[in-house]
Coordinates of C-alpha atoms and ligand atoms in Angstrom, one line a residue:
X221 CA -37.4 4.7 0.6
X222 CA -34.0 6.0 2.0
X223 CA -35.0 9.6 1.4
X224 CA -38.4 9.1 3.0
X225 CA -36.8 7.8 5.9
X226 CA -34.3 10.6 6.5
X227 CA -37.1 13.0 6.2
X228 CA -38.8 11.4 8.9
X229 CA -35.6 11.6 10.9
X230 CA -35.3 15.3 10.6
X231 CA -38.7 16.3 11.3
X232 CA -38.7 15.6 15.0
X233 CA -35.5 17.3 15.5
X234 CA -36.7 20.6 13.8
X235 CA -39.8 20.5 16.2
X236 CA -37.5 20.0 19.2
X237 CA -35.6 23.2 18.3
X238 CA -38.8 25.1 17.9
X239 CA -40.6 24.2 21.0
X240 CA -37.8 24.1 23.6
X241 CA -35.3 26.3 25.3
X242 CA -32.3 25.5 23.1
X243 CA -29.8 27.2 25.8
X244 CA -30.5 23.9 27.8
X245 CA -29.9 21.7 25.0
X246 CA -26.4 21.7 23.7
X247 CA -27.1 18.8 21.3
X248 CA -30.3 20.0 19.9
X249 CA -30.2 20.7 16.1
X250 CA -26.9 18.9 15.6
X251 CA -28.0 15.8 13.3
X252 CA -27.3 12.9 15.6
X253 CA -27.1 9.3 14.2
X254 CA -26.3 5.7 15.4
X255 CA -22.8 6.7 15.7
X256 CA -23.5 9.3 18.5
X257 CA -25.5 6.7 20.1
X258 CA -22.6 4.4 20.0
X259 CA -20.2 7.1 21.5
X260 CA -22.7 8.0 24.2
X261 CA -23.0 4.3 25.4
X262 CA -19.2 4.0 25.5
X263 CA -19.0 7.2 27.6
X264 CA -21.6 5.7 29.8
X265 CA -19.7 2.6 30.2
X266 CA -16.4 4.7 30.8
X267 CA -17.9 6.1 33.9
X268 CA -18.9 2.8 35.5
X269 CA -15.9 1.7 37.9
X270 CA -17.1 -1.7 38.9
X271 CA -19.3 -4.0 37.1
X272 CA -19.2 -7.2 39.2
X273 CA -21.8 -9.1 37.2
X274 CA -20.0 -8.1 33.8
X275 CA -23.3 -6.8 32.7
X276 CA -21.6 -4.4 30.2
X277 CA -19.1 -7.0 28.8
X278 CA -20.7 -7.0 25.3
X279 CA -20.5 -3.1 25.2
X280 CA -17.8 -1.9 22.7
X281 CA -17.1 -5.4 21.4
X282 CA -16.6 -4.9 17.8
X283 CA -18.2 -8.3 16.8
X284 CA -21.4 -7.5 18.6
X285 CA -23.8 -4.7 17.0
X286 CA -24.6 -2.0 19.2
X287 CA -28.3 -2.9 19.1
X288 CA -27.4 -6.3 20.7
X289 CA -25.5 -5.1 23.6
X290 CA -27.0 -6.2 26.7
X291 CA -29.6 -3.9 28.0
X292 CA -29.8 -2.0 24.9
X293 CA -32.9 -1.9 22.8
X294 CA -33.2 -0.2 19.5
X295 CA -36.0 1.3 17.7
X296 CA -37.6 -0.8 15.1
X297 CA -39.2 1.5 12.7
X298 CA -39.6 5.1 11.7
X299 CA -36.9 7.8 12.7
X300 CA -35.8 5.8 15.8
X301 CA -35.1 2.7 13.7
X302 CA -31.6 1.4 14.7
X303 CA -31.3 4.0 17.4
X304 CA -31.1 3.2 21.1
X305 CA -34.6 3.3 22.3
X306 CA -34.4 1.9 25.8
X307 CA -31.6 1.2 28.4
X308 CA -32.5 -1.6 30.9
X309 CA -29.8 -2.2 33.5
X310 CA -31.8 -3.3 36.4
X311 CA -30.2 -4.5 39.8
X312 CA -26.7 -5.2 38.3
X313 CA -24.7 -3.4 41.1
X314 CA -23.1 -1.0 38.6
X315 CA -20.9 1.4 40.5
X316 CA -20.2 4.7 39.1
X317 CA -21.7 7.9 37.9
X318 CA -24.6 8.6 35.3
X319 CA -22.7 10.1 32.3
X320 CA -24.2 13.3 30.9
X321 CA -23.7 11.7 27.6
X322 CA -26.9 9.6 28.0
X323 CA -28.6 12.9 27.1
X324 CA -27.1 12.3 23.6
X325 CA -29.3 9.1 23.1
X326 CA -31.8 11.4 21.3
X327 CA -34.4 8.8 20.7
X328 CA -34.4 7.2 24.3
X329 CA -37.8 6.3 25.5
X330 CA -36.9 4.3 28.6
X331 CA -34.0 4.8 31.0
X332 CA -34.3 2.0 33.6
X333 CA -31.3 1.9 35.9
X334 CA -32.8 1.0 39.5
X335 CA -30.9 -1.2 42.1
X336 CA -27.3 -0.2 41.1
X337 CA -24.8 1.8 43.2
X338 CA -24.9 5.0 41.0
X339 CA -23.4 8.1 42.8
X340 CA -23.3 11.7 41.9
X341 CA -26.2 13.9 40.6
X342 CA -29.3 13.1 38.3
X343 CA -27.7 14.9 35.2
X344 CA -29.7 18.0 34.4
X345 CA -29.1 17.3 30.6
X346 CA -31.6 14.3 30.8
X347 CA -34.1 17.2 30.3
X348 CA -33.0 16.9 26.6
X349 CA -34.4 13.5 26.3
X350 CA -37.6 14.7 24.7
X351 CA -39.0 11.3 23.8
X352 CA -38.4 9.7 27.3
X353 CA -41.4 8.2 28.9
X354 CA -39.9 6.3 31.7
X355 CA -37.1 7.4 34.0
X356 CA -36.3 5.1 36.8
X357 CA -33.2 5.7 38.8
X358 CA -34.6 4.3 42.0
X359 CA -32.5 2.4 44.6
X360 CA -29.0 3.9 43.9
X361 CA -27.0 6.5 45.9
X362 CA -27.8 9.7 44.0
X363 CA -27.3 13.1 45.7
X364 CA -28.0 16.5 44.8
X365 CA -31.4 17.9 43.8
X366 CA -34.1 16.9 41.4
X367 CA -33.2 18.9 38.1
X368 CA -36.1 21.2 37.2
X369 CA -35.2 20.5 33.5
X370 CA -37.0 17.2 33.8
X371 CA -40.1 19.3 33.1
X372 CA -39.1 19.7 29.6
X373 CA -39.9 16.1 28.8
X374 CA -43.5 16.2 27.9
X375 CA -43.9 12.7 27.1
X376 CA -42.8 11.6 30.6
X377 CA -45.3 9.0 32.2
X378 CA -43.1 7.6 34.9
X379 CA -40.4 9.1 37.3
X380 CA -39.1 6.9 40.0
X381 CA -36.2 8.4 42.0
X382 CA -37.2 6.6 45.3
X383 CA -34.3 5.2 47.6
X384 CA -31.6 7.5 47.0
X385 CA -30.3 10.4 49.1
X386 CA -31.6 13.4 47.2
X387 CA -32.1 16.8 48.8
X388 CA -33.7 20.1 48.1
X389 CA -37.2 20.9 47.0
X390 CA -39.5 19.2 44.6
X391 CA -39.3 21.5 41.6
X392 CA -42.6 23.1 41.0
X393 CA -41.8 23.0 37.3
X394 CA -42.9 19.3 37.4
X395 CA -46.4 20.5 37.3
X396 CA -45.9 21.0 33.6
X397 CA -45.7 17.1 33.0
X398 CA -49.2 16.6 31.9
X399 CA -48.8 13.1 30.8
X400 CA -47.2 11.9 34.2
X401 CA -48.8 8.8 35.6
X402 CA -46.3 7.8 38.2
X403 CA -44.2 10.1 40.6
X404 CA -42.2 8.2 43.0
X405 CA -39.6 10.2 45.1
X406 CA -39.9 8.4 48.4
X407 CA -37.0 7.5 50.8
X408 CA -35.0 10.6 50.1
X409 CA -34.2 13.8 52.1
X410 CA -36.4 16.1 50.2
X411 CA -37.4 19.2 52.0
X412 CA -39.9 22.1 51.6
X413 CA -43.6 21.9 50.7
X414 CA -45.3 19.9 48.0
X415 CA -45.7 22.4 45.1
X416 CA -49.3 23.3 44.5
X417 CA -48.5 22.8 40.8
X418 CA -48.9 19.0 41.5
X419 CA -52.7 19.6 41.0
X420 CA -51.9 20.2 37.2
X421 CA -51.0 16.6 36.9
X422 CA -54.3 15.4 36.0
X423 CA -53.1 12.0 34.8
X424 CA -51.4 10.9 37.8
X425 CA -52.2 7.6 39.1
X426 CA -49.4 7.1 41.6
X427 CA -48.2 10.0 44.0
X428 CA -45.5 8.3 46.2
X429 CA -43.3 10.5 48.4
X430 CA -43.1 8.7 51.8
X431 CA -40.1 9.0 54.1
X432 CA -38.8 12.6 53.3
X433 CA -38.7 15.7 55.3
X434 CA -41.6 17.5 53.5
X435 CA -43.3 20.3 55.5
X436 CA -46.3 22.4 55.0
X437 CA -49.8 21.2 54.1
X438 CA -51.1 18.8 51.7
X439 CA -52.3 21.0 48.8
X440 CA -56.2 20.9 48.6
X441 CA -55.8 21.0 44.7
X442 CA -54.9 17.4 45.1
X443 CA -58.7 17.0 44.6
X444 CA -58.4 17.5 40.9
X445 CA -56.3 14.2 40.5
X446 CA -59.2 12.2 39.5
X447 CA -57.1 9.2 38.3
X448 CA -55.1 8.9 41.6
X449 CA -54.9 5.5 42.8
X450 CA -51.9 5.2 45.2
X451 CA -51.3 8.1 47.5
X452 CA -48.4 8.0 50.1
X453 CA -46.8 10.8 51.9
X454 CA -46.2 8.8 55.0
X455 CA -43.4 9.8 57.4
X456 CA -42.8 13.4 56.6
X457 CA -43.5 16.6 58.6
X458 CA -46.7 17.6 57.0
X459 CA -49.1 19.8 59.0
X460 CA -52.7 21.2 58.5
X461 CA -55.6 18.9 57.9
X462 CA -56.3 16.0 55.4
X463 CA -58.1 17.6 52.4
X464 CA -61.8 16.6 52.3
X465 CA -61.5 16.8 48.5
X466 CA -59.6 13.3 48.7
X467 CA -62.9 11.7 49.4
X468 CA -64.0 12.5 45.8
X469 CA -61.1 10.7 44.2
X470 CA -62.9 7.5 43.5
X471 CA -60.0 5.6 42.2
X472 CA -58.0 5.5 45.3
X473 CA -56.7 2.1 46.3
X474 CA -54.3 3.4 49.2
X475 CA -54.2 6.4 51.4
X476 CA -51.1 6.3 53.4
X477 CA -50.4 9.5 55.6
X478 CA -49.2 7.9 58.7
X479 CA -46.4 9.5 60.7
X480 CA -46.8 13.2 60.1
X481 CA -48.1 16.1 62.2
X482 CA -51.6 16.3 60.5
X483 CA -54.4 17.8 62.6
X484 CA -58.0 18.2 62.3
X485 CA -60.7 15.6 61.8
X486 CA -60.8 12.4 59.7
X487 CA -62.7 13.3 56.5
X488 CA -65.9 11.5 56.1
X489 CA -64.6 9.3 53.2
X490 CA -67.6 7.4 52.0
X491 CA -67.5 6.6 48.2
X492 CA -64.0 5.2 47.7
X493 CA -65.0 1.7 46.4
X494 CA -61.5 0.4 45.7
X495 CA -59.9 1.9 48.9
X496 CA -57.9 -1.1 50.4
X497 CA -55.5 0.6 52.8
X498 CA -56.1 3.6 55.0
X499 CA -53.2 4.5 57.3
X500 CA -53.6 7.9 59.2
X501 CA -51.8 6.6 62.4
X502 CA -49.2 8.5 64.4
X503 CA -50.5 12.0 63.7
X504 CA -52.4 14.6 65.8
X505 CA -55.9 14.0 64.5
X506 CA -58.7 14.6 66.7
X507 CA -62.5 14.3 66.9
X508 CA -64.6 11.1 66.4
X509 CA -64.0 8.3 63.9
X510 CA -66.7 9.1 61.3
X511 CA -69.3 6.4 60.9
X512 CA -69.1 6.8 57.2
X513 CA -65.8 4.9 57.3
X514 CA -68.1 2.0 57.4
X515 CA -68.9 2.4 53.7
X516 CA -65.2 1.7 52.5
X517 CA -66.2 -1.9 52.2
X518 CA -62.8 -2.7 50.3
X519 CA -60.8 -1.8 53.3
X520 CA -58.2 -4.6 54.2
X521 CA -56.0 -2.4 56.5
X522 CA -57.2 0.4 58.7
X523 CA -54.7 2.1 60.9
X524 CA -55.7 5.0 63.0
X525 CA -53.2 4.5 66.1
X526 CA -51.6 7.2 68.1
X527 CA -53.8 10.1 67.4
X528 CA -56.1 12.0 69.7
X529 CA -59.4 10.4 68.6
X530 CA -62.2 10.5 71.0
X531 CA -65.8 9.2 71.1
X532 CA -66.8 5.6 70.4
X533 CA -65.9 2.9 67.9
X534 CA -68.6 3.3 65.3
X535 CA -71.0 0.1 64.9
X536 CA -70.6 0.6 61.1
X537 CA -67.1 -0.5 61.0
X538 CA -68.5 -3.9 61.4
X539 CA -69.4 -3.6 57.7
X540 CA -65.6 -3.8 56.7
X541 CA -65.7 -7.6 56.3
X542 CA -62.4 -7.7 54.3
X543 CA -60.3 -6.1 57.2
X544 CA -57.3 -8.0 58.2
X545 CA -55.6 -5.1 60.3
X546 CA -57.7 -2.9 62.6
X547 CA -55.5 -0.7 64.7
X548 CA -57.3 2.1 66.7
X549 CA -54.6 1.9 69.7
X550 CA -53.2 5.0 71.6
X551 CA -56.2 7.2 71.3
X552 CA -58.9 8.3 73.7
X553 CA -61.8 6.2 72.5
X554 CA -64.6 5.5 75.1
X555 CA -67.6 3.2 75.3
X556 CA -67.9 -0.3 74.5
X557 CA -66.3 -2.6 71.8
X558 CA -69.2 -3.0 69.3
X559 CA -70.8 -6.4 68.8
X560 CA -70.5 -5.8 64.9
X561 CA -66.8 -6.5 65.4
X562 CA -67.6 -10.2 65.1
X563 CA -68.4 -9.5 61.4
X564 CA -64.8 -9.0 60.6
X565 CA -64.0 -12.9 59.9
X566 CA -60.7 -12.2 58.1
X567 CA -59.2 -10.1 61.0
X568 CA -55.7 -11.3 62.0
X569 CA -54.7 -8.1 64.0
X570 CA -56.9 -6.3 66.3
X571 CA -55.2 -3.4 68.4
X572 CA -57.4 -1.4 70.7
X573 CA -54.9 -1.0 73.5
X574 CA -54.3 2.3 75.4
X575 CA -57.9 3.7 75.0
X576 CA -60.6 4.3 77.5
X577 CA -62.9 1.5 76.2
X578 CA -65.1 -0.2 78.8
X579 CA -67.4 -3.1 79.5
X580 CA -67.3 -6.7 78.5
X581 CA -65.9 -8.2 75.3
X582 CA -68.9 -8.8 72.8
X583 CA -69.4 -12.5 72.4
X584 CA -69.2 -12.2 68.7
X585 CA -65.7 -11.3 69.1
X586 CA -64.8 -15.2 69.8
X587 CA -65.9 -15.7 66.1
X588 CA -62.8 -14.1 64.9
X589 CA -60.8 -17.4 64.1
X590 CA -58.1 -15.8 62.1
X591 CA -57.1 -13.7 65.0
X592 CA -53.1 -13.7 65.4
X593 CA -52.8 -10.6 67.7
X594 CA -55.3 -9.6 70.0
X595 CA -54.1 -6.4 72.0
X596 CA -56.6 -4.7 74.2
X597 CA -54.2 -3.7 77.0
X598 CA -54.3 -0.6 79.2
X599 CA -58.0 0.2 78.8
X600 CA -58.7 0.0 82.5
X601 CA -62.4 -0.6 82.3
X602 CA -62.7 -3.6 80.1
X603 CA -64.5 -6.2 82.2
X604 CA -66.5 -9.4 82.3
X605 CA -65.2 -12.9 82.2
X606 CA -63.3 -14.7 79.4
X607 CA -65.1 -17.5 77.7
X608 CA -64.1 -21.1 78.9
X609 CA -63.3 -22.3 75.4
X610 CA -61.3 -19.2 74.2
X611 CA -58.3 -21.4 72.8
X612 CA -60.8 -23.0 70.4
X613 CA -62.1 -19.7 69.3
X614 CA -58.7 -18.4 68.4
X615 CA -56.6 -21.4 67.0
X616 CA -54.1 -19.0 65.3
X617 CA -53.5 -16.6 68.2
X618 CA -49.9 -15.6 69.0
X619 CA -50.2 -12.6 71.1
X620 CA -52.8 -12.3 73.7
X621 CA -52.5 -9.0 75.5
X622 CA -55.3 -7.9 77.9
X623 CA -53.4 -6.5 81.0
X624 CA -54.5 -3.6 82.9
X625 CA -58.1 -4.1 82.6
X626 CA -60.7 -5.6 85.0
X627 CA -61.3 -9.1 83.5
X628 CA -62.6 -11.4 86.2
X629 CA -63.4 -15.1 86.4
X630 CA -61.0 -18.0 86.0
X631 CA -58.3 -18.0 83.4
X632 CA -59.5 -20.1 80.6
X633 CA -58.0 -23.6 80.6
X634 CA -58.8 -23.8 77.0
X635 CA -56.1 -21.4 76.2
X636 CA -54.0 -24.5 75.8
X637 CA -55.7 -25.1 72.4
X638 CA -54.3 -22.1 70.9
X639 CA -50.9 -23.9 70.3
X640 CA -49.5 -20.9 68.4
X641 CA -49.4 -18.7 71.5
X642 CA -46.1 -16.8 72.0
X643 CA -47.1 -14.2 74.5
X644 CA -49.8 -13.9 77.1
X645 CA -49.9 -10.7 79.2
X646 CA -52.9 -10.7 81.5
X647 CA -51.4 -8.9 84.6
X648 CA -53.4 -6.3 86.5
X649 CA -56.9 -8.0 86.2
X650 CA -59.3 -9.7 88.6
X651 CA -58.6 -13.2 87.2
X652 CA -58.8 -16.4 89.4
X653 CA -58.1 -20.1 89.1
X654 CA -54.8 -21.8 88.8
X655 CA -52.4 -21.7 86.0
X656 CA -53.4 -24.3 83.5
X657 CA -51.0 -27.3 83.6
X658 CA -50.6 -27.5 80.0
X659 CA -49.0 -24.1 79.5
X660 CA -45.4 -25.3 79.7
X661 CA -46.1 -28.5 77.9
X662 CA -48.6 -27.8 75.1
X663 CA -47.6 -24.2 74.3
X664 CA -44.1 -24.7 73.0
X665 CA -43.9 -21.4 71.5
X666 CA -44.7 -19.4 74.6
X667 CA -41.9 -17.0 75.5
X668 CA -43.7 -14.7 77.9
X669 CA -46.4 -15.3 80.6
X670 CA -47.4 -12.4 82.7
X671 CA -50.2 -13.0 85.2
X672 CA -49.2 -10.8 88.2
X673 CA -51.6 -8.7 90.2
X674 CA -54.4 -11.2 89.8
X675 CA -55.8 -13.8 92.2
X676 CA -54.3 -16.9 90.4
X677 CA -52.7 -19.8 92.3
X678 CA -49.5 -21.3 91.1
X679 CA -49.3 -25.1 90.7
X680 CA -46.5 -27.4 91.6
X681 CA -45.4 -28.1 88.2
X682 CA -45.8 -25.0 86.2
X683 CA -42.5 -23.4 86.9
X684 CA -43.7 -19.7 86.0
X685 CA -42.9 -16.8 88.1
X686 CA -45.8 -14.9 89.5
X687 CA -45.7 -11.6 91.3
Ligands
NAG838 C1 -22.8 14.6 23.3 O1 -23.0 15.6 22.3 C2 -22.6 16.8 22.6 C3 -23.2 17.8 21.6 O2 -23.3 17.4 20.3 C4 -21.1 16.6 22.2 O3 -20.2 17.8 22.5 C5 -20.5 15.5 23.0 O4 -19.2 15.2 22.7 C6 -21.2 14.2 23.1 N1 -20.8 13.3 24.1 C7 -20.7 12.0 23.7 C8 -20.1 11.1 24.8 O5 -21.1 11.6 22.6
NAG839 C1 -16.7 -10.4 21.6 O1 -17.8 -11.1 21.3 C2 -17.6 -12.4 20.7 C3 -18.9 -13.0 20.2 O2 -19.8 -13.2 21.2 C4 -16.5 -13.3 21.5 O3 -16.4 -14.4 20.8 C5 -15.5 -12.5 21.7 O4 -14.7 -13.3 22.8 C6 -15.7 -11.2 22.5 N1 -14.5 -10.4 22.6 C7 -14.2 -9.9 23.7 C8 -12.9 -9.1 23.8 O5 -14.8 -10.1 24.9
NAG840 C1 -25.3 2.4 12.1 O1 -26.1 2.1 11.1 C2 -25.5 1.6 9.9 C3 -26.6 1.2 8.7 O2 -27.7 0.7 9.1 C4 -25.0 0.2 10.2 O3 -24.1 -0.2 9.2 C5 -23.8 0.5 11.4 O4 -23.3 -0.8 11.9 C6 -24.5 1.0 12.6 N1 -23.5 1.5 13.5 C7 -23.7 1.1 14.9 C8 -22.7 1.7 15.8 O5 -24.6 0.4 15.3
NAG841 C1 -44.3 2.8 34.0 O1 -43.9 1.9 35.0 C2 -44.8 0.7 35.1 C3 -44.3 -0.1 36.4 O2 -44.4 0.8 37.5 C4 -44.6 0.0 34.0 O3 -45.5 -1.1 33.9 C5 -45.0 0.8 32.6 O4 -44.6 0.1 31.6 C6 -43.8 2.1 32.7 N1 -44.3 2.8 31.7 C7 -43.4 3.1 30.5 C8 -44.0 4.0 29.5 O5 -42.4 2.6 30.5
NAG842 C1 -30.8 12.4 55.2 O1 -30.0 13.2 55.8 C2 -29.6 12.8 57.2 C3 -28.8 14.0 57.8 O2 -27.8 14.4 57.0 C4 -28.7 11.6 57.0 O3 -28.2 11.0 58.3 C5 -29.5 10.4 56.3 O4 -28.8 9.4 56.0 C6 -30.1 11.0 55.1 N1 -31.0 10.1 54.4 C7 -31.1 9.8 53.1 C8 -32.1 8.7 52.7 O5 -30.3 10.2 52.4
NAG843 C1 -50.0 1.0 43.6 O1 -49.2 0.3 44.4 C2 -49.3 -1.3 44.3 C3 -48.4 -1.8 45.5 O2 -47.1 -1.2 45.6 C4 -48.7 -1.5 42.9 O3 -49.0 -3.0 42.8 C5 -49.7 -0.9 41.9 O4 -49.2 -1.2 40.7 C6 -49.7 0.8 42.2 N1 -50.7 1.3 41.2 C7 -50.4 2.4 40.7 C8 -51.4 2.9 39.7 O5 -49.2 2.7 40.6
NAG844 C1 -66.7 16.8 45.6 O1 -67.4 16.6 44.3 C2 -68.6 17.1 44.4 C3 -69.3 16.9 43.0 O2 -68.4 17.2 42.1 C4 -68.4 18.7 44.6 O3 -69.7 19.2 44.8 C5 -67.8 18.8 46.1 O4 -67.5 20.1 46.3 C6 -66.4 18.1 46.0 N1 -66.1 18.1 47.5 C7 -64.8 18.5 47.7 C8 -64.4 18.5 49.2 O5 -63.9 19.0 46.8
NAG845 C1 -44.0 17.0 64.5 O1 -44.2 16.3 65.5 C2 -43.0 15.9 66.1 C3 -43.3 15.0 67.3 O2 -44.5 15.3 68.0 C4 -42.3 17.1 66.6 O3 -41.1 16.8 67.3 C5 -42.0 17.9 65.5 O4 -41.5 19.3 65.9 C6 -43.4 18.3 64.8 N1 -42.9 19.0 63.5 C7 -43.7 20.1 62.9 C8 -43.4 20.5 61.7 O5 -44.8 20.4 63.6
NAG846 C1 -72.4 6.0 54.3 O1 -72.5 5.6 55.7 C2 -73.6 6.4 56.5 C3 -73.4 6.2 57.7 O2 -73.0 5.1 58.1 C4 -75.0 6.1 55.8 O3 -75.9 6.9 56.4 C5 -74.9 6.4 54.4 O4 -75.9 6.0 53.5 C6 -73.6 5.7 53.6 N1 -73.5 6.1 52.2 C7 -73.2 5.5 51.1 C8 -73.0 6.2 49.9 O5 -73.2 4.3 51.2
NAG847 C1 -59.3 11.2 77.4 O1 -60.6 11.7 77.5 C2 -61.0 11.8 78.8 C3 -62.6 12.1 78.9 O2 -62.9 13.0 77.9 C4 -60.3 13.0 79.5 O3 -60.6 13.3 80.8 C5 -58.7 12.5 79.4 O4 -58.0 13.7 79.7 C6 -58.4 12.2 78.0 N1 -57.2 11.8 78.0 C7 -56.2 12.1 77.1 C8 -54.8 11.4 77.3 O5 -56.5 12.9 76.1
NAG848 C1 -68.4 -3.5 83.4 O1 -68.2 -2.3 83.0 C2 -69.5 -1.6 82.7 C3 -69.3 -0.3 82.0 O2 -68.1 0.5 82.7 C4 -70.1 -1.4 84.0 O3 -71.4 -0.7 83.8 C5 -70.4 -2.6 84.7 O4 -70.8 -2.4 85.9 C6 -69.1 -3.4 84.8 N1 -69.4 -4.8 85.3 C7 -68.6 -5.4 86.2 C8 -69.1 -6.7 86.7 O5 -67.7 -4.7 86.8
NAG849 C1 -70.7 -16.5 65.7 O1 -70.6 -17.8 64.9 C2 -71.7 -18.6 65.2 C3 -71.4 -20.0 64.7 O2 -70.5 -19.9 63.7 C4 -73.0 -18.0 64.8 O3 -74.0 -18.8 65.1 C5 -73.1 -16.6 65.4 O4 -74.3 -16.0 64.9 C6 -72.0 -15.7 65.1 N1 -72.1 -14.5 66.0 C7 -71.8 -13.4 65.5 C8 -72.1 -12.3 66.3 O5 -71.1 -13.3 64.4

């Protein structure tokens, strides 16, 4: 049996030599064994300058076998039996650099070192770890660029390098990683464009590169990533339009592209049955809001704020009855607030401020009993009177922001029933009546009350300042 086992052990090394660029693999072909794993781990430890939680205390202790050192898992069978298969050192505040010797852990399948204080570069020799499936070096202080050599690791399923200080371009070579499911490179300083080769990653489920300095356009080839579920490129400097092909990726759950320089129209996404988050805010999108968005019935968060959208709010958006956040603020939308908005029973935040909406609030709106934030300020032409019993309609309301409109009638006394209210901004309207006595007594959370430029009378005991 010993003979059979060592035979199994040799085969992968031979195939390794045959299929990869040996110039990049100094250790390739040299018969490694558990002693070389042992050396590699001690070398890893030697470059850790501080270990405040004594996570590596067992490492190198002669009375503890290597496979029992904390964070070390060895293979159980086959050629990797007794060899290091996983290093799991998550959130241990290890301070130091990643030793290149990790690349000598020939049978490593999982290198999981997030949440430490690792400095220096991602060692390019990691590209030698041909069995690696999972590489997570996120939440460290790594600098330098992403080594193109990672593209040699054909088994890789997960790469997470997010929350570091990596620079340079995303290597186009990564397009060779056909098994990749997760690519997370967010919160770094990556520049350049998104390589078009990304469209070769047909098994990708999560493409997450927010908060970098990426420029250029979103490659239209993204339309081939049929398994894509999480898609975020938020807070970069991307230009061009949002590829229509995204609308064909029926597994999508998140589309997060806010804070870029995207132009053109919002694609008429209509058959994304799992889409829960659509964030396109803070871009330069123009045109109308497509009524087909009303087909995205799994949506919980819809953020289109700060674009240059025109036209009306489609009645069809009233179909999105799982919506919790609905933000169309800071656009150039016109027309009335549609009556269908009353169907959005789970809504907790409604932001329609800084548009050109007009007319009265639909009575259905006062059915939104989960509302915490109602912000419709600066539309100038919203009008009509506010219902007498408004505070009963919105028992959870915290922010009531309706200033710079043309609301008339008396200020609703029943506001006092909205006991969570923190802010009332109703200045610059045509409101009348007296400030309800209760405001200072019942509304203990109230920190801001602005009613100036109305026709409201102050009462003796309110103590609020009015212009
Ligand atoms: C890693 O392997 C290379 C090549 O076999 C060898 O030169 C080096 O000393 C090894 N490093 C450690 C720390 O084992
Ligand atoms: C090594 O591990 C053994 C068994 O856990 C322990 O008793 C001993 O104190 C350790 N030695 C050192 C030097 O930490
Ligand atoms: C290497 O494997 C041999 C045989 O299984 C074992 O006796 C030895 O303790 C192992 N060495 C290390 C460093 O784990
Ligand atoms: C990839 O990462 C996910 C978590 O993001 C984890 O559940 C999965 O097990 C990882 N895959 C591998 C091969 O380790
Ligand atoms: C990115 O670079 C800028 C300017 O050099 C620096 O201020 C910032 O901290 C860097 N951010 C990250 C995440 O490395
Ligand atoms: C998508 O992101 C969510 C939230 O971060 C996470 O729970 C989920 O596992 C991710 N899905 C994939 C396929 O990565
Ligand atoms: C979406 O898929 C359909 C059917 O496969 C195809 O005809 C259409 O061209 C695709 N649309 C885009 C924008 O890729
Ligand atoms: C993106 O928009 C910001 C703010 O409008 C602007 O400062 C920046 O120059 C734009 N970048 C590109 C690449 O267009
Ligand atoms: C999508 O919405 C449009 C307009 O609201 C509607 O005509 C169409 O039938 C819907 N398509 C699907 C697939 O639900
Ligand atoms: C908004 O639209 C109106 C009417 O089309 C137009 O007059 C106005 O200039 C636009 N405002 C902005 C900020 O684009
Ligand atoms: C309210 O606004 C609508 C639409 O601008 C307008 O037609 C109507 O006359 C206004 N009503 C009042 C009482 O100002
Ligand atoms: C608002 O709620 C009341 C009572 O719950 C119901 O009768 C009415 O139809 C609702 N209106 C709308 C527009 O949803």
